[in-house]
Coordinates of C-alpha atoms and ligand atoms in Angstrom, one line a residue:
M1 CA -1.4 -24.0 19.9
P2 CA 0.6 -26.4 22.2
G3 CA 3.7 -24.8 23.6
V4 CA 2.7 -21.2 22.8
K5 CA 0.9 -19.2 25.5
K6 CA 2.5 -15.8 25.2
I7 CA 3.2 -14.0 21.9
I8 CA 5.2 -10.8 21.4
V9 CA 4.2 -8.7 18.4
V10 CA 6.9 -6.3 17.4
G11 CA 5.6 -3.3 15.4
L12 CA 2.0 -2.3 16.0
G13 CA 1.1 -0.8 12.6
Y14 CA -1.6 -1.7 10.1
V15 CA -0.6 -5.4 10.1
G16 CA 0.9 -5.9 13.6
L17 CA -1.9 -4.4 15.6
P18 CA -4.8 -6.2 14.0
T19 CA -2.8 -9.5 14.1
A20 CA -2.0 -8.9 17.8
A21 CA -5.7 -8.3 18.5
L22 CA -6.8 -11.4 16.6
L23 CA -4.3 -13.5 18.5
A24 CA -5.6 -12.1 21.8
R25 CA -9.1 -12.8 20.7
A26 CA -8.0 -16.4 20.1
G27 CA -6.9 -16.6 23.7
Y28 CA -3.2 -16.0 23.6
D29 CA -1.5 -13.5 26.0
V30 CA -0.2 -10.9 23.6
H31 CA 2.3 -8.2 24.4
G32 CA 2.7 -5.6 21.6
V33 CA 5.8 -3.5 21.4
D34 CA 6.3 -0.3 19.4
I35 CA 8.8 2.5 19.5
D36 CA 6.1 5.2 18.7
D37 CA 4.9 7.0 21.9
K38 CA 1.6 8.0 20.2
I39 CA 0.7 4.5 19.4
I40 CA 1.6 3.2 22.9
D41 CA -0.2 6.1 24.7
C42 CA -3.3 5.5 22.6
L43 CA -3.4 1.7 23.3
Q44 CA -2.6 2.2 27.0
N45 CA -5.7 4.4 27.2
G46 CA -7.8 1.6 25.7
D47 CA -8.1 3.3 22.2
C48 CA -7.1 2.2 18.7
P49 CA -4.6 4.4 16.8
L50 CA -5.9 3.0 13.4
G51 CA -9.1 4.3 11.8
E52 CA -10.4 1.2 10.1
P53 CA -13.7 0.5 12.1
E54 CA -13.4 -3.3 12.2
V55 CA -9.8 -3.1 13.3
A56 CA -10.6 -0.5 16.0
S57 CA -13.4 -2.7 17.4
I58 CA -11.2 -5.9 17.7
V59 CA -8.3 -3.9 19.1
C60 CA -10.5 -2.2 21.8
E61 CA -12.1 -5.5 22.6
A62 CA -8.7 -7.2 23.0
L63 CA -7.4 -4.4 25.2
E64 CA -10.5 -4.6 27.4
S65 CA -10.2 -8.4 27.7
G66 CA -6.7 -8.0 29.2
H67 CA -5.3 -10.5 26.6
L68 CA -3.6 -7.6 24.7
Q69 CA -1.2 -5.2 26.3
A70 CA 1.2 -2.8 24.7
S71 CA 4.3 -1.0 25.8
K72 CA 7.7 0.3 24.5
T73 CA 9.6 -2.4 26.3
M74 CA 10.4 -5.9 25.0
E75 CA 9.4 -9.0 27.0
T76 CA 10.1 -12.6 26.7
G77 CA 7.6 -15.0 25.1
D78 CA 7.0 -18.3 23.4
A79 CA 6.6 -16.7 20.0
F80 CA 7.7 -13.5 18.4
I81 CA 6.0 -11.9 15.3
I82 CA 7.8 -9.0 13.6
C83 CA 5.7 -6.6 11.6
V84 CA 7.8 -3.5 11.1
P85 CA 8.1 -1.3 8.0
T86 CA 10.7 -2.1 5.3
P87 CA 10.8 1.0 3.1
I88 CA 13.2 1.8 0.3
R89 CA 15.8 4.5 0.4
P90 CA 15.8 7.4 -2.1
D91 CA 18.3 5.4 -4.2
K92 CA 15.7 2.5 -4.3
T93 CA 17.7 0.1 -2.1
A94 CA 16.0 -1.8 0.7
D95 CA 16.2 0.0 4.1
L96 CA 16.1 -2.9 6.6
R97 CA 17.2 -0.8 9.6
M98 CA 13.8 -1.3 11.4
V99 CA 14.0 -5.1 11.0
E100 CA 17.6 -5.0 12.3
S101 CA 16.7 -2.9 15.3
A102 CA 13.7 -5.1 16.1
V103 CA 16.0 -8.1 16.1
K104 CA 18.5 -6.4 18.3
S105 CA 15.9 -5.4 20.8
M106 CA 14.4 -9.0 20.8
A107 CA 17.7 -10.9 21.0
P108 CA 18.1 -10.8 24.8
F109 CA 14.5 -12.0 25.3
V110 CA 14.5 -14.9 22.8
T111 CA 15.1 -18.2 24.6
K112 CA 15.6 -21.7 23.4
G113 CA 12.5 -23.2 21.7
A114 CA 11.0 -19.8 20.7
L115 CA 9.1 -19.5 17.4
V116 CA 10.2 -16.3 15.6
I117 CA 8.2 -15.1 12.6
L118 CA 9.0 -12.2 10.2
E119 CA 5.9 -10.8 8.4
S120 CA 7.4 -7.6 6.9
T121 CA 7.9 -7.6 3.1
S122 CA 11.6 -8.2 2.7
P123 CA 14.3 -9.0 0.1
I124 CA 15.1 -12.7 -0.5
G125 CA 17.5 -13.8 2.2
T126 CA 16.4 -11.4 5.0
T127 CA 15.1 -14.1 7.3
R128 CA 18.3 -16.0 7.2
N129 CA 20.8 -13.1 7.0
V130 CA 19.1 -10.6 9.3
I131 CA 16.8 -12.5 11.6
A132 CA 18.7 -15.7 12.2
D133 CA 22.1 -14.1 12.2
G134 CA 20.8 -11.3 14.6
L135 CA 19.5 -13.9 17.0
R136 CA 22.8 -16.0 17.1
Q137 CA 23.8 -15.6 20.7
Q138 CA 26.2 -17.3 22.8
G139 CA 25.1 -20.9 23.2
L140 CA 22.0 -20.5 21.0
D141 CA 22.0 -21.8 17.4
P142 CA 19.2 -20.0 15.5
V143 CA 18.5 -23.0 13.3
E144 CA 18.8 -25.8 15.9
D145 CA 17.5 -24.0 19.0
L146 CA 14.9 -21.7 17.5
D147 CA 12.1 -22.0 14.9
I148 CA 12.5 -19.1 12.5
C149 CA 10.0 -18.4 9.7
Y150 CA 9.0 -15.9 7.1
C151 CA 5.2 -15.6 6.7
P152 CA 4.3 -12.5 4.6
E153 CA 1.2 -10.5 5.4
R154 CA -1.3 -10.2 2.5
V155 CA -3.8 -7.6 3.8
F156 CA -5.6 -5.3 1.6
P157 CA -6.1 -2.0 3.5
G158 CA -9.8 -1.4 4.1
K159 CA -10.5 -5.2 4.5
T160 CA -7.7 -5.9 7.0
V161 CA -9.5 -8.2 9.4
S162 CA -11.2 -10.5 6.9
E163 CA -7.9 -10.7 4.9
I164 CA -5.9 -11.8 7.9
L165 CA -8.6 -14.3 8.9
H166 CA -9.4 -15.8 5.5
N167 CA -6.5 -15.4 3.1
D168 CA -4.3 -18.4 2.5
R169 CA -0.8 -17.9 3.9
V170 CA 2.6 -18.8 2.7
V171 CA 4.7 -20.1 5.7
G172 CA 8.4 -20.3 4.9
G173 CA 10.6 -22.0 7.5
L174 CA 14.3 -22.0 7.9
T175 CA 13.6 -25.7 8.7
P176 CA 10.6 -27.9 8.0
R177 CA 10.0 -28.1 11.8
A178 CA 9.9 -24.3 12.0
A179 CA 7.4 -24.1 9.1
E180 CA 5.1 -26.8 10.8
R181 CA 5.1 -24.8 14.0
A182 CA 4.2 -21.5 12.3
K183 CA 1.6 -23.3 10.3
A184 CA 0.0 -24.6 13.5
L185 CA 0.0 -21.0 15.0
Y186 CA -1.8 -19.5 12.0
E187 CA -4.2 -22.4 11.9
S188 CA -5.1 -21.6 15.5
F189 CA -6.5 -18.2 14.7
C190 CA -7.1 -17.9 10.9
D191 CA -9.1 -20.1 8.6
G192 CA -7.2 -19.6 5.3
T193 CA -4.9 -22.5 4.3
P194 CA -1.3 -22.1 5.4
V195 CA 1.1 -23.6 2.8
T196 CA 4.6 -24.5 3.9
T197 CA 7.8 -23.8 2.0
S198 CA 11.3 -22.5 2.6
A199 CA 11.9 -19.0 4.0
E200 CA 13.5 -17.8 0.7
S201 CA 10.6 -19.1 -1.4
A202 CA 8.2 -17.4 0.9
E203 CA 10.1 -14.1 0.7
Y204 CA 10.2 -14.3 -3.1
S205 CA 6.5 -15.2 -3.4
K206 CA 5.4 -12.0 -1.6
L207 CA 7.6 -9.9 -3.9
M208 CA 6.3 -11.8 -6.9
E209 CA 2.7 -11.1 -6.0
N210 CA 3.1 -7.3 -5.8
T211 CA 5.5 -7.1 -8.7
F212 CA 2.9 -9.1 -10.8
R213 CA 0.4 -6.4 -10.0
D214 CA 2.8 -3.5 -10.7
V215 CA 3.8 -4.8 -14.1
N216 CA 0.2 -5.6 -15.1
I217 CA -0.9 -2.1 -14.0
A218 CA 2.0 -0.6 -16.1
L219 CA 0.8 -2.7 -19.1
A220 CA -2.7 -1.2 -18.6
N221 CA -1.1 2.3 -18.5
V222 CA 0.8 1.7 -21.7
F223 CA -2.4 0.5 -23.3
A224 CA -4.0 3.8 -22.1
R225 CA -1.2 5.9 -23.7
I226 CA -1.6 4.1 -27.0
A227 CA -5.3 4.7 -26.9
E228 CA -4.9 8.4 -26.2
E229 CA -2.6 8.7 -29.3
A230 CA -4.8 6.5 -31.5
S231 CA -8.1 8.3 -30.5
V232 CA -9.6 5.2 -29.1
D233 CA -11.2 4.6 -25.7
V234 CA -9.0 2.1 -23.8
Q235 CA -11.8 1.2 -21.5
E236 CA -13.9 -0.1 -24.3
V237 CA -11.0 -2.0 -25.7
I238 CA -10.1 -3.6 -22.4
N239 CA -13.7 -4.7 -22.0
L240 CA -13.5 -6.3 -25.4
A241 CA -10.1 -8.0 -24.7
N242 CA -11.3 -9.2 -21.3
R243 CA -14.0 -11.2 -23.0
H244 CA -11.2 -13.6 -23.9
P245 CA -11.3 -16.4 -21.2
R246 CA -7.5 -16.1 -20.5
V247 CA -7.1 -12.3 -20.6
Q248 CA -7.6 -10.0 -17.6
V249 CA -6.3 -6.5 -18.3
L250 CA -6.2 -4.3 -15.2
S251 CA -7.3 -0.6 -15.1
P252 CA -5.1 2.3 -16.1
G253 CA -5.0 5.3 -13.8
P254 CA -2.9 8.2 -12.5
G255 CA -0.2 5.8 -11.2
V256 CA 0.3 3.3 -8.4
G257 CA 0.4 4.2 -4.8
G258 CA 0.5 2.6 -1.4
H259 CA 3.3 1.4 0.8
C260 CA 3.6 -2.0 -1.0
I261 CA 3.3 -2.1 -4.8
P262 CA 5.6 1.0 -5.6
V263 CA 8.2 -0.4 -3.2
D264 CA 8.3 -4.2 -3.4
P265 CA 9.6 -4.6 -7.1
W266 CA 12.7 -2.7 -6.0
F267 CA 13.6 -5.5 -3.6
L268 CA 13.8 -7.8 -6.7
I269 CA 15.6 -5.2 -8.9
E270 CA 18.3 -4.4 -6.4
G271 CA 21.5 -6.2 -7.4
R272 CA 19.8 -7.8 -10.5
D273 CA 19.8 -5.0 -13.1
A274 CA 20.5 -7.3 -16.0
L275 CA 17.5 -9.5 -15.2
T276 CA 14.9 -7.0 -14.2
G277 CA 14.6 -4.4 -17.0
L278 CA 10.9 -5.2 -17.3
L279 CA 10.3 -4.5 -13.6
R280 CA 12.2 -1.2 -13.7
T281 CA 10.4 0.0 -16.8
S282 CA 7.1 -0.8 -15.2
R283 CA 8.0 1.2 -12.1
E284 CA 9.0 4.1 -14.4
I285 CA 5.7 4.0 -16.4
N286 CA 3.6 3.9 -13.3
D287 CA 5.6 6.7 -11.6
S288 CA 5.3 8.9 -14.7
Q289 CA 1.5 8.6 -15.1
A290 CA 0.8 11.8 -13.1
E291 CA 3.3 13.7 -15.3
R292 CA 1.5 12.5 -18.4
L293 CA -1.8 13.7 -17.1
L294 CA -0.3 17.2 -16.4
D295 CA 1.4 17.3 -19.8
R296 CA -1.9 16.5 -21.5
A297 CA -3.7 19.2 -19.5
E298 CA -1.1 21.8 -20.5
E299 CA -1.4 20.7 -24.2
A300 CA -5.2 21.2 -23.9
G301 CA -4.7 24.8 -22.6
L302 CA -4.0 24.6 -18.8
S303 CA -1.7 27.5 -18.0
R304 CA 1.1 27.5 -15.5
G305 CA 0.6 29.9 -12.6
T306 CA -3.1 29.0 -12.3
K307 CA -4.7 27.2 -9.3
V308 CA -5.9 23.7 -9.7
A309 CA -8.1 21.5 -7.5
I310 CA -6.9 18.0 -6.9
L311 CA -9.7 15.6 -6.1
G312 CA -8.3 12.8 -4.0
A313 CA -5.2 12.4 -2.0
A314 CA -5.6 8.7 -1.0
Y315 CA -3.8 6.1 -3.1
R316 CA -7.0 4.0 -3.5
A317 CA -10.8 4.5 -3.3
D318 CA -12.5 5.3 0.0
L319 CA -9.3 4.9 2.2
D320 CA -7.6 7.5 4.4
D321 CA -4.2 6.4 3.3
A322 CA -2.1 8.7 1.1
R323 CA 1.3 7.0 1.3
E324 CA 3.1 7.2 -2.0
S325 CA -0.1 8.2 -3.7
P326 CA -0.1 9.5 -7.3
T327 CA -1.3 12.8 -5.8
E328 CA 2.2 13.1 -4.2
H329 CA 3.8 12.9 -7.6
L330 CA 1.3 15.4 -9.1
L331 CA 1.9 17.9 -6.2
S332 CA 5.6 17.9 -6.7
L333 CA 5.2 18.5 -10.4
L334 CA 2.7 21.3 -9.8
S335 CA 5.1 22.9 -7.4
E336 CA 8.0 22.6 -10.0
R337 CA 5.9 24.1 -12.7
G338 CA 4.6 27.1 -10.7
Y339 CA 1.0 26.2 -10.1
S340 CA -0.9 26.7 -6.9
W341 CA -3.4 24.1 -5.7
V342 CA -5.9 22.9 -3.2
T343 CA -6.3 19.1 -2.5
H344 CA -9.7 17.7 -1.6
D345 CA -10.1 14.4 0.2
P346 CA -13.0 13.2 2.3
Y347 CA -10.8 10.9 4.4
V348 CA -7.2 12.0 4.3
T349 CA -6.2 14.6 6.9
H350 CA -2.5 14.4 6.7
M351 CA 0.1 13.8 3.9
H352 CA 3.7 13.2 4.5
M353 CA 5.2 15.0 1.5
H354 CA 8.8 14.7 0.4
G355 CA 10.6 18.0 -0.3
G356 CA 8.4 20.1 1.9
V357 CA 5.6 20.6 -0.6
E358 CA 2.4 21.6 1.2
P359 CA -0.7 19.6 0.1
N360 CA -3.2 22.3 1.2
L361 CA -5.8 19.7 2.2
T362 CA -9.5 20.4 2.6
A363 CA -12.5 18.1 3.2
D364 CA -14.9 20.6 1.7
L365 CA -15.3 19.9 -2.0
D366 CA -17.1 23.2 -2.7
V367 CA -14.2 25.2 -1.2
A368 CA -11.7 23.2 -3.3
I369 CA -13.7 23.7 -6.6
S370 CA -14.7 27.3 -6.1
E371 CA -11.0 28.4 -5.7
A372 CA -9.7 26.5 -8.7
D373 CA -9.3 27.0 -12.4
A374 CA -9.1 23.3 -13.3
A375 CA -9.5 19.9 -11.6
F376 CA -7.6 16.6 -11.5
I377 CA -9.5 13.5 -10.4
M378 CA -6.8 11.4 -8.8
T379 CA -8.7 8.9 -6.6
D380 CA -11.8 6.9 -7.3
H381 CA -13.5 7.9 -4.1
A382 CA -17.3 7.2 -4.4
V383 CA -18.1 10.9 -3.8
Y384 CA -16.6 11.9 -7.2
R385 CA -18.6 9.4 -9.1
G386 CA -21.7 11.5 -9.0
L387 CA -20.0 14.8 -9.9
S388 CA -22.2 16.9 -12.2
P389 CA -21.1 19.7 -14.5
E390 CA -23.2 22.1 -12.3
K391 CA -21.0 21.3 -9.4
L392 CA -17.9 22.4 -11.3
L393 CA -19.2 25.4 -13.2
K394 CA -17.4 27.9 -11.0
M395 CA -14.0 26.7 -12.3
K396 CA -12.6 29.3 -14.6
S397 CA -10.8 27.3 -17.3
R398 CA -13.2 24.3 -17.2
I399 CA -10.5 21.7 -17.7
V400 CA -11.1 18.4 -15.9
V401 CA -8.4 15.7 -16.0
D402 CA -10.2 12.4 -15.2
G403 CA -7.4 10.1 -14.0
R404 CA -9.9 7.5 -12.9
R405 CA -12.7 7.6 -15.5
M406 CA -15.3 8.8 -13.0
L407 CA -17.2 11.3 -15.2
H408 CA -20.0 11.0 -17.8
D409 CA -17.9 12.9 -20.3
R410 CA -20.7 14.0 -22.7
S411 CA -22.7 15.9 -20.1
F412 CA -19.5 17.8 -19.2
T413 CA -18.5 18.6 -22.8
D414 CA -22.1 19.7 -23.5
A415 CA -21.7 22.2 -20.6
G416 CA -18.5 23.6 -22.1
F417 CA -15.9 21.6 -20.3
T418 CA -12.7 20.1 -21.7
I419 CA -12.3 16.6 -20.3
I420 CA -9.0 14.8 -20.4
P421 CA -9.7 11.1 -19.6
V422 CA -6.9 8.7 -18.9
G423 CA -6.9 6.3 -21.8
A424 CA -9.0 8.3 -24.2
P425 CA -8.6 11.4 -26.4
V426 CA -9.3 14.9 -25.1
M427 CA -13.0 15.7 -25.3
S428 CA -14.3 19.2 -25.7
A429 CA -17.6 20.9 -26.7
K430 CA -16.0 21.5 -30.2
G431 CA -15.4 17.9 -31.0
Ligands
LIG1 N1 -4.3 0.3 -9.4 C1 -4.4 0.7 -10.7 N2 -5.1 -0.2 -11.5 C2 -5.6 -1.4 -11.1 C3 -5.4 -1.7 -9.8 C4 -4.8 -0.9 -8.9 O1 -4.0 1.8 -11.1 O2 -6.1 -2.1 -12.0 C5 -3.6 1.2 -8.4 C6 -4.5 1.6 -7.2 O3 -5.3 2.7 -7.5 C7 -3.4 1.9 -6.2 C8 -2.3 1.0 -6.5 O4 -2.5 0.5 -7.8 O5 -2.9 3.3 -6.3 C9 -2.1 -0.2 -5.6 O6 -3.4 -0.7 -5.2 P1 -3.8 -2.2 -5.1 O7 -5.2 -2.3 -5.3 O8 -3.0 -3.0 -6.2 O9 -3.3 -2.8 -3.7 P2 -2.6 -2.3 -2.3 O10 -1.3 -1.7 -2.6 O11 -3.6 -1.6 -1.5 O12 -2.4 -3.7 -1.7 C10 -1.5 -4.7 -2.3 C11 -2.2 -6.0 -2.4 N3 -1.5 -6.9 -3.3 C12 -2.0 -7.5 -4.4 O13 -3.2 -7.3 -4.7 C13 -1.1 -8.4 -5.2 C14 -2.5 -6.6 -1.0 O14 -3.0 -7.9 -1.2 C15 -1.1 -6.7 -0.3 O15 -1.3 -7.3 1.0 C16 -0.6 -5.3 -0.2 O16 -0.3 -4.8 -1.5 C17 0.7 -5.4 0.6 O17 0.7 -5.1 1.9 O18 1.8 -5.9 0.1

């Protein structure tokens, strides 16, 4: 892209690092900055700190080519792309401290004519109020002298590289000139269509996308609860309803995890209580799915004090990512109610639990099952799809909570199990 040779990527996480590597592959000189020693040490040794194979291969290639370098120190450049986390605080308000400190560290290195892009999911107004205001320096007007944009990432973990390369992008400029420049940058290394708009509309569009998904998953979970009470199988009903050409009900499950969907609706709710009851209720429904599964298991005979096997720590199938996963909610409840547990996951090796609850992770399914009285299927990992009753026969109380509809229920009930499927009535050998 004309006028841009060197790009600074601030934040080398699951979005910043692959973006930096793809920019380097397109021929830019990319300097990545992160505050995390482990990430920088790893990259400086030529390795990739992220496990996704395609990401690891483009990152290693970019490091080897010399077009990508990483360190803890900021440098000057023609363009800056900020990809730092924007979590919520325990009171569900946006925690923008990492964006603020990124801007603070960049400010002395941002010179007239620079293109500055925020990719982190953020409340409406952040680009103007935090980025532009933070870069207002003596003699430098952020709107006149810089080109500042909000261009949200849209990656789906597990498919990161192809999502960055091929998804359409929303490119929101503080000015039309800024938007046109950012559009040209994305066109130079991605083949999705960049669509220009204002920074505020771009911020809102990202929040709308993930809130749409959260509310629709909550609706599926309410449909599941109604089906459980009405002794109907929600999956069958969803399949029927989805034959309507304008209906597409999503899948109920044990709740909504990940670092995006359980967080982003709160950025719209904050300061807008009177308008956003639907969004708050949807969050509460999705957050209480794990509790509903446990309540149903107790009603079906699961006793407190026993040991349960939790199958799946990841928030989504075949990923190693356990952030905000429904299993976190279940573990906290099991701890409160006096259970012990073992958590099986083929990919997750670490969980950052709130409140000091120990996940007791194992990658050995037989170990998890042989020690347990009952099981909760929390993630739709492919390995659980083929589970047979024989595999679970060692469990004492033979209760299996199927939070993802992975089991062929009849073969389990024939073998004496009680199955508690999300969205369908409890099934046991008796009836
Ligand atoms: N889930 C259900 N039922 C469904 C679909 C999903 O219970 O029918 C659950 C999943 O099991 C998971 C959670 O919802 O626990 C979230 O998963 P997800 O598949 O909705 O997506 P994420 O969180 O991995 O990624 C989302 C994506 N956003 C949308 O699909 C609108 C992704 O494109 C975004 O880039 C990402 O958030 C992000 O970074 O914001």
